[in-house]
Each structure stands twice: as structure tokens, then as C-alpha cells.
Amino acid sequence: MKNAVGREIPAEALAVELKNGRKYEPYQGKGYRDGKYIKKAGPTTKIYENPKESKLLPSIREAVIACGLKDGMTVSFHHHFRDGDYIVNMVMKEIVDLGIKDITIAASSLGSAHDPIADYIEQGIVTGIQTSGIRGRMGDVVSHGKLKTPAILRSHGGRVRAVEEGDVHIDVAFIGAPTSDEYGNARALGGKGDCGVLSYAVPDSEYADKVVVITDTLVPYPNFPPSIHGVNVDYVVKVDEIGNPKKIASAAARMTQNPRDLMMAENTAKVIAACPWFKEGFSFQTGAGGPSLAVNRFLEPFMDEIGGITGPICELQRKGLVGKIIDVQDFDVAAIEDIRTNPNHFEMTASEYANPANKGAFVNKLDFVVLAALEVDIDFNVNVITGSDGVLRGAPGGHPDTAEGAKCCIIVTPLTRGRMATICEKVVTVTTPGDCVDVLVTDYGTAVNPARKDIIAALDAAGIKHVPIKELQEKAYSLVGRPDDLQWEDKVVAILEARDGTILDVVKKIKPYQI
Amino acid sequence: MKNAVGREIPAEALAVELKNGRKYEPYQGKGYRDGKYIKKAGPTTKIYENPKESKLLPSIREAVIACGLKDGMTVSFHHHFRDGDYIVNMVMKEIVDLGIKDITIAASSLGSAHDPIADYIEQGIVTGIQTSGIRGRMGDVVSHGKLKTPAILRSHGGRVRAVEEGDVHIDVAFIGAPTSDEYGNARALGGKGDCGVLSYAVPDSEYADKVVVITDTLVPYPNFPPSIHGVNVDYVVKVDEIGNPKKIASAAARMTQNPRDLMMAENTAKVIAACPWFKEGFSFQTGAGGPSLAVNRFLEPFMDEIGGITGPICELQRKGLVGKIIDVQDFDVAAIEDIRTNPNHFEMTASEYANPANKGAFVNKLDFVVLAALEVDIDFNVNVITGSDGVLRGAPGGHPDTAEGAKCCIIVTPLTRGRMATICEKVVTVTTPGDCVDVLVTDYGTAVNPARKDIIAALDAAGIKHVPIKELQEKAYSLVGRPDDLQWEDKVVAILEARDGTILDVVKKIKPYQI
């Protein structure tokens, strides 16, 4: 069955079982579920009616046992520690050592720090992966069909929807926290491994049956105001280190000095300035990457920034160009330092950021979002998950959420990367549907989605040149040639959920290359 | 059927239907549900997937209509505006004017500001009341059997449990807020009617199907950090005034100068100082009333204060005697001013404060709580709801929650008030069960619950005199005489829920006095 972005969704994918009994549908187009209703799930919660001195347990192993973790269960993790995370591997090792099997990992994202999980997949111990990002060895083994069930890949907002709607039920959430008190009130600042905010872990704390906070820095009760509330936490474990601080908080992200990036950034700023939503107090989000972040320097009016935060954004705020910063993830030391002291830098939950099924997330209030892409096709579909070899090595992250929510979604990307065309006829995998993408800015010109006649009119009025996207694709192919078609087997190895829980695309098993 | 505090619970009360199908049980004793599990309820939530400019509606009437409010539904309110509240009456007038009937009001508390609701009860429009406090004309008409169904009276923690467990399902929550943005992010500070915190409204915002924020002060989006999160809010209405600021925030509560109160306070402080939990960093809660608040002045070590907050507590903090203040309600201007500026004064949710069915509320961490009472009987049962005439005119509030949670619950009350014995053979209504009350301090002596052999030993070791509670009751009767038995009809007019959702006692219809 073909979906609204023209992808064939096999029956095998549509038949994948969700915990709440909901049936998968193919993607139906932007805003399909708007105005409909969902019944929120509720966890099963132990009653702690009597006073308890402490929820402290001496080890992760004892917490796994105390939670009653057993075969077939789903465990969850957050990704605020990024490549410095120790939690996933520490917890999974204990689960595996205890002989527990058929485990599904439902993480807000997974990365190259989690290569050891690839072994558990190959051994058939980890049988399900639900995540935004998938990279490194894990992406490799999943792409080669080693995971027992299709991986389910979701946007950050789509994950919160799935948790709240009950598509996935988290049996035990393991939440790494820079600080916690003995009752599980946890914060992202202080201790050895500051990560700024714990936004992505909040739904896990609210919807999992059992919640374990793992910290390397116990602080006196009450650790207030908490990001993770002790009233949702069953156990607290102190370990030596939750992660590698150097990799949790990387050095400050720098504005790009690459002239091509700066040219694209300036052109993007001109597009923004030509749009009717560009006025004092506009709301803005940029990705952390070079050209999209650089757009900030060309924009002068007062704005609010949301989403993943970097030092340069905090810098703009100190200059008076940014009003409030509403933060869901910190990418560098400077951003983490900033939220510690800046009264106009706030943490929000993952649901507040991007959930399509609450009563209005921050992404809905975005005027502009500027995003990157691995590939964009002539229908404006974007791929940020599969490489040119078809292997999983990316993350939809907040890309589909901000693209749908913002009044104007701008993709900034060079026309080619190395010898690959970035603008192509058909992306390998659709991760953000073209009906949510409005403008494409490349180093060879700008294209506007024909559906956005208002933006076309605004650019025309401002004298900003734009071309049909087909011209950009043809230019790209003329420079680096048409890419060979990838070879796939029939087996579905991953499902790309649209943020509303329909199926946007599938990734199939890589076929050994035939010469 | 007699319950664990010896009260006969009629079948009529046990048969009252709860929304989730749970069956009422008689009270089984302290900690009966500890370690058991509940499945949390989940609201039905509209999906706001598309960007929305605003959730603003021009009037409460239009919000009532937009929410689809109809016959038989349950609406909820919070009590942070205390006697200055305009919200309940404004909303109920619109509901009644629209001809909607068979309405249940599920408020965190109701007070004398809500006398007009008594008319709607008499007219049969309001058919159910669920609240902590009930006073004034409303208490009167309910006591006289005018409400169609028994009123359900809960502690603050018991209410959160009931909402989260689904005993009560809130169809539409109306939340008065000192400030809100157009997306429903609401805070308790700023505007014309500051109330300090919005703790009691949080469960309503999380568990109601529809949520309406009513404010008199719209502020720019985003109003962060919010107490009520816009992701849970359907509509925002701006009105001229949400309440009478003079009655919302009364002048600073003063320490009592009454010598009898000060003597009892000093004796209470001596009891506390003799207990093993009295050490630096102990956790403490006092009621707002004269003698219990005055205990603070006799206690010198460093402590944390939780619960309802007054100016004198903030004053102690400024002197370095109180560490953190964790606040669920502000009783005066000074406390509201303090939370605005004091980095160690925090808001918590009602669930964090007192819910017996989460994973551990603040009350569980209390070392001491000092509380008042209308009556205490020889089994240490406390009444804070019915007057000596049997009419409803009080509120369990946080009394049963803190009494069960604290390591040591001390009731401070004079032996007699006017011509009534405070210490009696049998309280009119049990609102806090005697198995949760540890010490009674009166102006004629101190009694310790015989179940607390540890406290008896501690007082003996410190040379603090105490007597059997029976002696205090006999002394009271010798001073003012034995009270006449009250006359009741059979009809149950109110159910007193224990905080765990069992039935502690019932209040019956007042019988016209027979001469």
C-alpha cells in the first residue's frame, strides 16, 4: 500500500504489533490526526504510603532485580549524555548477566557510545529497538537484518506521543542523572556529569511502571526544583560515573567560518527576512550544524529560541537579540553553563517541545526552523537516517516535529557532498515528509515548495530568486552523476514512523553488493 | 460494618459508585494499601498537531460551550484564592445559565466565598460535591440533606490519589491563574491576584479531559517556568478579575501572643526536642494556626519546612533556621513575596506534597508535624470537619496526610473551647484516624498514644510528664460537662474518605432538635 509520500508500505510493517492494540496506518499527510482524540496511557504505580528512609540500592544489579525485570520486557533510556553515556551499557550488561532475554530497548536516542548493544542484538538477547538515533555498529547489525523485530524509529515528539498513547509501554526506565537525592528528585546540573536538562527523560519517568535513577552525585533531600520528580521514582542507585564528562559536554560549538556555509546562511536569512512572520518577537529554531546555526548571525531582531541549545545562541541572548531560551537539550559546555545562571534560559519537557498529540507543543509556535539534511528529493522529502549505502546512521530527532510545526521550514544543504548528490530524485528513506518542508536553500540556488504560494509570493515581492527544485536536482546529477540504485532484500529492518504514529517509510535489509 | 476506628459504615455509603468501578471499603488501619499497586488513569486529550495562533476565547461562557460541557459532568476548581476566589461562582453561573444540570463540583477545597453554590444545590442543579473544605451556606445545605448524592470529603493527598486512580474523573477543569500566556502556560505570580503557587491545580491540569485557564493578566508567550503547562490546556479566557486580592493574600500571619498558646507551643517544642528525630536538618510542618505556628519560635536547629507557608516561616529562613521551604500553599502576603525572590523557596505539586499513592510524597519525609483540632477523642481520633452542632464547617486539608506521613504527629489544642470539651469520649466525625496521631499537647497536660512506646520512652527519658488521654477527657468534662449526644437522621450526607480511599466515617443528616 502506497502512502501519502508515495512509499510502498509492506503488509509486514503494517502488521507490527503495538502494545495498546492500535493498528499501524500508512502516512496520510500533514495534520492527519489534528483535532482527533487520544486516551492517554497510565502506568501501574506502587503505593509508597508509609514513610521510607531511602530508596537507595547498592547496585544497578539490585535495582534490576528489585524492579522485577524479566524476559520480554521493555527498558528505556535518555540520550542527554550523548556520546559520553555509560548508563545504557552498564544497565544492559547487568540485565544480560542476569540471563534476562527478549529485551526491547526504547531510548530517546542511541549513538556510537552503544556499540556493545550490537552484540546483544546478534546474540538474540535484545530483540527490539525503539529510538530516534541509530548509528555505529548498532545501525550496521540492524541494517543487516540481525534484530529479531523491525527497529521503530521515531522523532523526539513522536516518541512522547507513542509513550503517552501507549504504543510502547516502558516496564522499567533507567534515568541517568547528574544529581539526585535519595528519593529520586533528579537534576541535570551539579556533580561530575552535567548535561544541562533532562527533558527527554521526563515522559519515561511519568509513564514507566518502574523508574530507577542512576547518579554519581547524591545530594541532600530535597533536590529542588527537580527535572525528574521523586514521586515517580522507585529506586536510586549511586555509581562511580554516569558518563564521560568530556563527551557529555563538548567544547563550545563554534560558528562556521566556511565561506560556502556562510553564503547559504546569508541566503537563508534573506528568505526569513522576506517572510511575513519575520518581526520582533519571532520564534526560531536552528539545528546545531554549521550553516543552520550561522543563520543566527544574519538575523538581528529580537526572537525566542527553542530546542537544542548551543553557546552561540546564549551569546546572542546576552547581546539582547534573543529573548527567552526554552531548552530541550544542551550541546556544549557554554549552554550548560548558561542554564545554570541565566534566569531567561528554561528547561522544557520533551512533550512540551515536540509532542504532536498534546494540546500544543512549542514546535507549533515556531515561526521559522532551519534544518540540515542528508538528502532532499524533488518532492521535498528529506532523509536524515540512512547513508548513501542504505545503512542506518542518523536520527530524525526533532526534524519532522519542527518541520511540521513551524510556519516556515527551511532546509539548508549543499547541492553535493563529496561525490554524492544531496538533491536527488528519490531519497533513500523519507524521514521528514515533503508536505512539511517549505524552502530549500543550497549553494546553487533556492527552491520553494509549490504548495507554499504565500512564501513564493513573499520571495517574489522581495526580489529573491528561486528555481524549481527539479533544476537543482538536475544540476546536482550533472555535477556528480546519477547515483546507482541500492540493492535491498525483502525483509523490513526498520519502520520510520511519522510523528503522528503512521508509517512514513521502511528500511529493508541491505543486499550484499552484486558485481 | 464497623471500620478500624470503630465507626459504623452504612451500606448506603459503601455502595456509592466511583467512576473507575472501584468498590469502597471501610477504613482498615494505617498503611493498609502500602506496597499495593494502582493503575493510573489517563485523560482523553485532543490532538493539537497543527500550529495554533492562540487558545484565547472571549468569555467563560464560550469556554464552557467549547469544552462540550453537558449534563452529568464533573467540573473542578482549586482553592489557592481562598476567600477571595471569584472563579467558582463565575463559572458555575455560566453553566447554570446555559441550562446544564446534574453537575458535580470536584474542588481541591471550597469555602465561604462559595455560598451561591448552596442555591444551585437546593435547586438540584449541583448534585455532587467532592472537596476537602466545606463551610458556610454550602456546609449547611449539605448537612440538611439537600445535596442529591453524599458529598465526598478528602484530604489534599487523598484527592490527588482519587484523581490519579480514577475514582473521580474530571471532565473540565477550570483553573484560575494570576498570569497566563495565550497557550495556557500559567503562573501564580504577577498580575492582580498573586497566590504564590498553583500546586493544588496541577493534578486537575494533568488528569482532566478539558482544561480552561482563566486569568486577569495575559502575558507574552512563553510564560515560563509554568506551574500549569500549556500542553495540558485547551482554552484560555481573560476576565476582569479572578478574585479579590485582599482576600487572596491576607496580611502577614502573626505569631500568637496569647500566653496559653505560647505555653502549649513551648511544651510542644519540648516534646519535639526529646524525640530522636530532632537533629540538624529535620523536616517540619506546622499548621497556620496560633499555637502550632508558635512552636517554630521555640525550635532552633536547622530544619526544612514543607506545606502551607506563612511569613513567619520565611522570616525564620532569613535568620538561617530554616533550610529549604517546599511550598504547596501561601497563606499571606509575606509568603507570596518570599517565593517571588527567594531561591530556596520552591513550589511543589499537590501529589508531591501529600499523595499516599505515588512513590513517596513529602509528608513521608516529615519528622514532625504539629496540627490543631476541633475535637480529639480518647482513641486519639481527630475531628476537623463538623462543629459541635454536627454541621459541616471545616476541612481535613493536609491533616490526615501529614499525620500518617510524619514520624511524630503532635496535636496541640486547649482542653476546652468556650463551653465545649475539645478532648472527648468520641469525636462527632473522624477525619484523622487515631492510629496516625502520636502526641496530644493541651493546656492541662500532654498525652502520648500508647501505641508509640518509642515516644513514651523518649519523653520519660527527658523527664517530660505525660498522662493517659482519658484523664484529659475527664478533666475537660469536669470543667464544662459532658456534651449532649447529637441527633441524626439515617441519610448519609457526606463520606469522609481516608487518604487511601477507604471510608473513615460518614456524616448524617442533622435531625431538627427535639425539645
XYZ file of C-alpha atoms in Angstrom, chain A residues 29-55 182-183 185 205-206 208-211 220-226 229-234 283 304 324 326 343 346-349 351-353 355-365 404-407 499-500, chain B residues 29-55 182-183 185 205-206 208-211 220-226 229-234 283 304 324 326 343 346-349 351-353 355-365 404-407 499-500:
156
model
C -0.336 13.555 5.028
C 0.390 16.554 7.223
C -2.003 17.156 10.096
C -3.922 13.892 9.600
C -4.696 13.351 13.278
C -5.145 17.017 14.209
C -8.328 17.523 16.216
C -8.756 13.819 16.907
C -8.565 12.447 20.442
C -6.283 10.032 22.235
C -6.772 8.333 25.561
C -3.535 8.670 27.487
C -1.999 5.556 28.977
C -1.342 5.262 32.688
C 1.441 3.331 34.379
C 0.983 0.883 37.208
C 2.429 2.560 40.258
C 3.443 1.088 43.565
C 1.905 2.801 46.575
C 4.546 4.162 48.935
C 2.096 5.160 51.647
C 4.416 4.658 54.557
C 7.455 6.767 55.293
C 10.607 5.373 53.758
C 14.056 6.396 54.841
C 15.586 5.952 51.433
C 15.134 4.408 48.007
C 17.827 9.545 47.965
C 14.154 9.931 46.996
C 14.438 14.022 42.833
C 9.570 8.992 34.494
C 5.859 9.641 34.120
C 7.081 3.728 33.105
C 5.837 1.261 35.705
C 9.204 1.289 37.466
C 11.728 4.107 37.443
C 20.747 16.119 50.311
C 16.977 15.796 50.128
C 15.137 17.695 48.696
C 16.976 18.271 45.379
C 14.669 21.023 44.165
C 13.394 22.071 41.687
C 13.683 18.622 40.152
C 10.244 14.114 40.316
C 10.912 11.681 43.136
C 7.196 10.863 43.324
C 7.705 8.887 40.102
C 10.914 7.132 41.140
C 11.142 3.664 42.719
C 10.207 32.285 17.375
C 12.831 33.486 21.175
C 13.836 33.577 26.175
C 13.455 27.249 26.051
C 17.057 33.475 34.512
C 14.422 27.457 30.844
C 14.122 23.683 30.668
C 11.059 22.193 28.998
C 9.888 18.588 28.758
C 6.320 16.721 25.346
C 6.329 20.498 25.643
C 8.941 20.629 22.910
C 4.717 16.034 21.060
C 2.165 16.186 18.219
C -0.575 14.699 20.402
C -0.703 17.086 23.335
C -2.626 20.360 23.416
C 0.046 22.282 21.544
C 3.816 21.883 21.719
C 6.441 24.591 21.335
C 7.132 23.495 17.767
C 3.603 24.667 16.891
C 4.607 28.188 17.877
C 5.520 20.282 10.660
C 5.127 22.750 13.485
C 6.921 25.782 12.069
C 5.194 28.273 9.803
C 5.353 11.857 14.254
C 1.615 11.074 14.352
C -5.978 0.974 59.507
C -2.805 2.926 58.872
C -0.771 1.857 55.865
C -3.382 -0.622 54.566
C -2.595 -0.048 50.882
C 1.143 0.451 51.264
C 3.065 -1.653 48.748
C -0.021 -2.393 46.664
C -0.310 -1.153 43.096
C -2.649 1.211 41.287
C -3.101 1.685 37.569
C -3.127 5.414 36.911
C -5.979 6.872 34.915
C -5.362 8.782 31.704
C -7.419 11.634 30.307
C -8.739 11.840 26.780
C -6.717 14.543 25.094
C -7.402 16.434 21.919
C -4.540 16.385 19.424
C -3.346 19.889 18.596
C -0.973 18.783 15.857
C -1.241 21.891 13.742
C 0.077 25.293 14.742
C -2.487 27.372 16.520
C -2.212 31.104 16.898
C -3.990 31.214 20.212
C -6.258 29.322 22.559
C -2.312 32.617 25.247
C -1.234 28.949 25.196
C 1.255 28.347 30.445
C -4.426 20.044 34.590
C -2.914 16.590 34.110
C -8.959 16.415 33.200
C -10.144 15.821 29.643
C -10.531 19.559 29.063
C -8.644 22.314 30.833
C 3.594 37.219 26.388
C 4.265 33.636 25.350
C 6.111 31.729 26.778
C 5.183 32.293 30.453
C 7.993 30.157 31.884
C 8.598 28.265 34.070
C 4.912 27.416 34.264
C 1.760 23.599 31.484
C 0.158 24.841 28.295
C 0.484 21.367 26.768
C -2.394 20.352 29.056
C -4.582 23.405 28.421
C -7.366 23.632 25.820
C 11.835 18.170 58.431
C 13.298 22.164 56.261
C 14.553 24.898 52.145
C 8.821 23.480 49.847
C 15.972 30.857 45.637
C 10.119 26.124 45.950
C 6.705 25.196 44.645
C 5.697 21.537 44.692
C 2.647 19.798 43.271
C 0.931 14.977 44.581
C 4.473 15.697 45.699
C 3.100 17.130 48.916
C -0.477 11.828 47.675
C -0.455 8.493 49.504
C -0.443 6.521 46.232
C 2.627 7.862 44.467
C 6.166 6.645 45.042
C 6.656 8.724 48.170
C 5.315 12.186 48.960
C 6.961 14.905 51.037
C 4.745 14.052 54.002
C 6.531 10.691 54.183
C 9.754 12.539 54.894
C 0.179 9.483 58.670
C 3.379 10.544 56.944
C 5.258 12.158 59.833
C 7.357 10.163 62.230
C -6.432 9.270 52.365
C -6.109 5.767 50.913
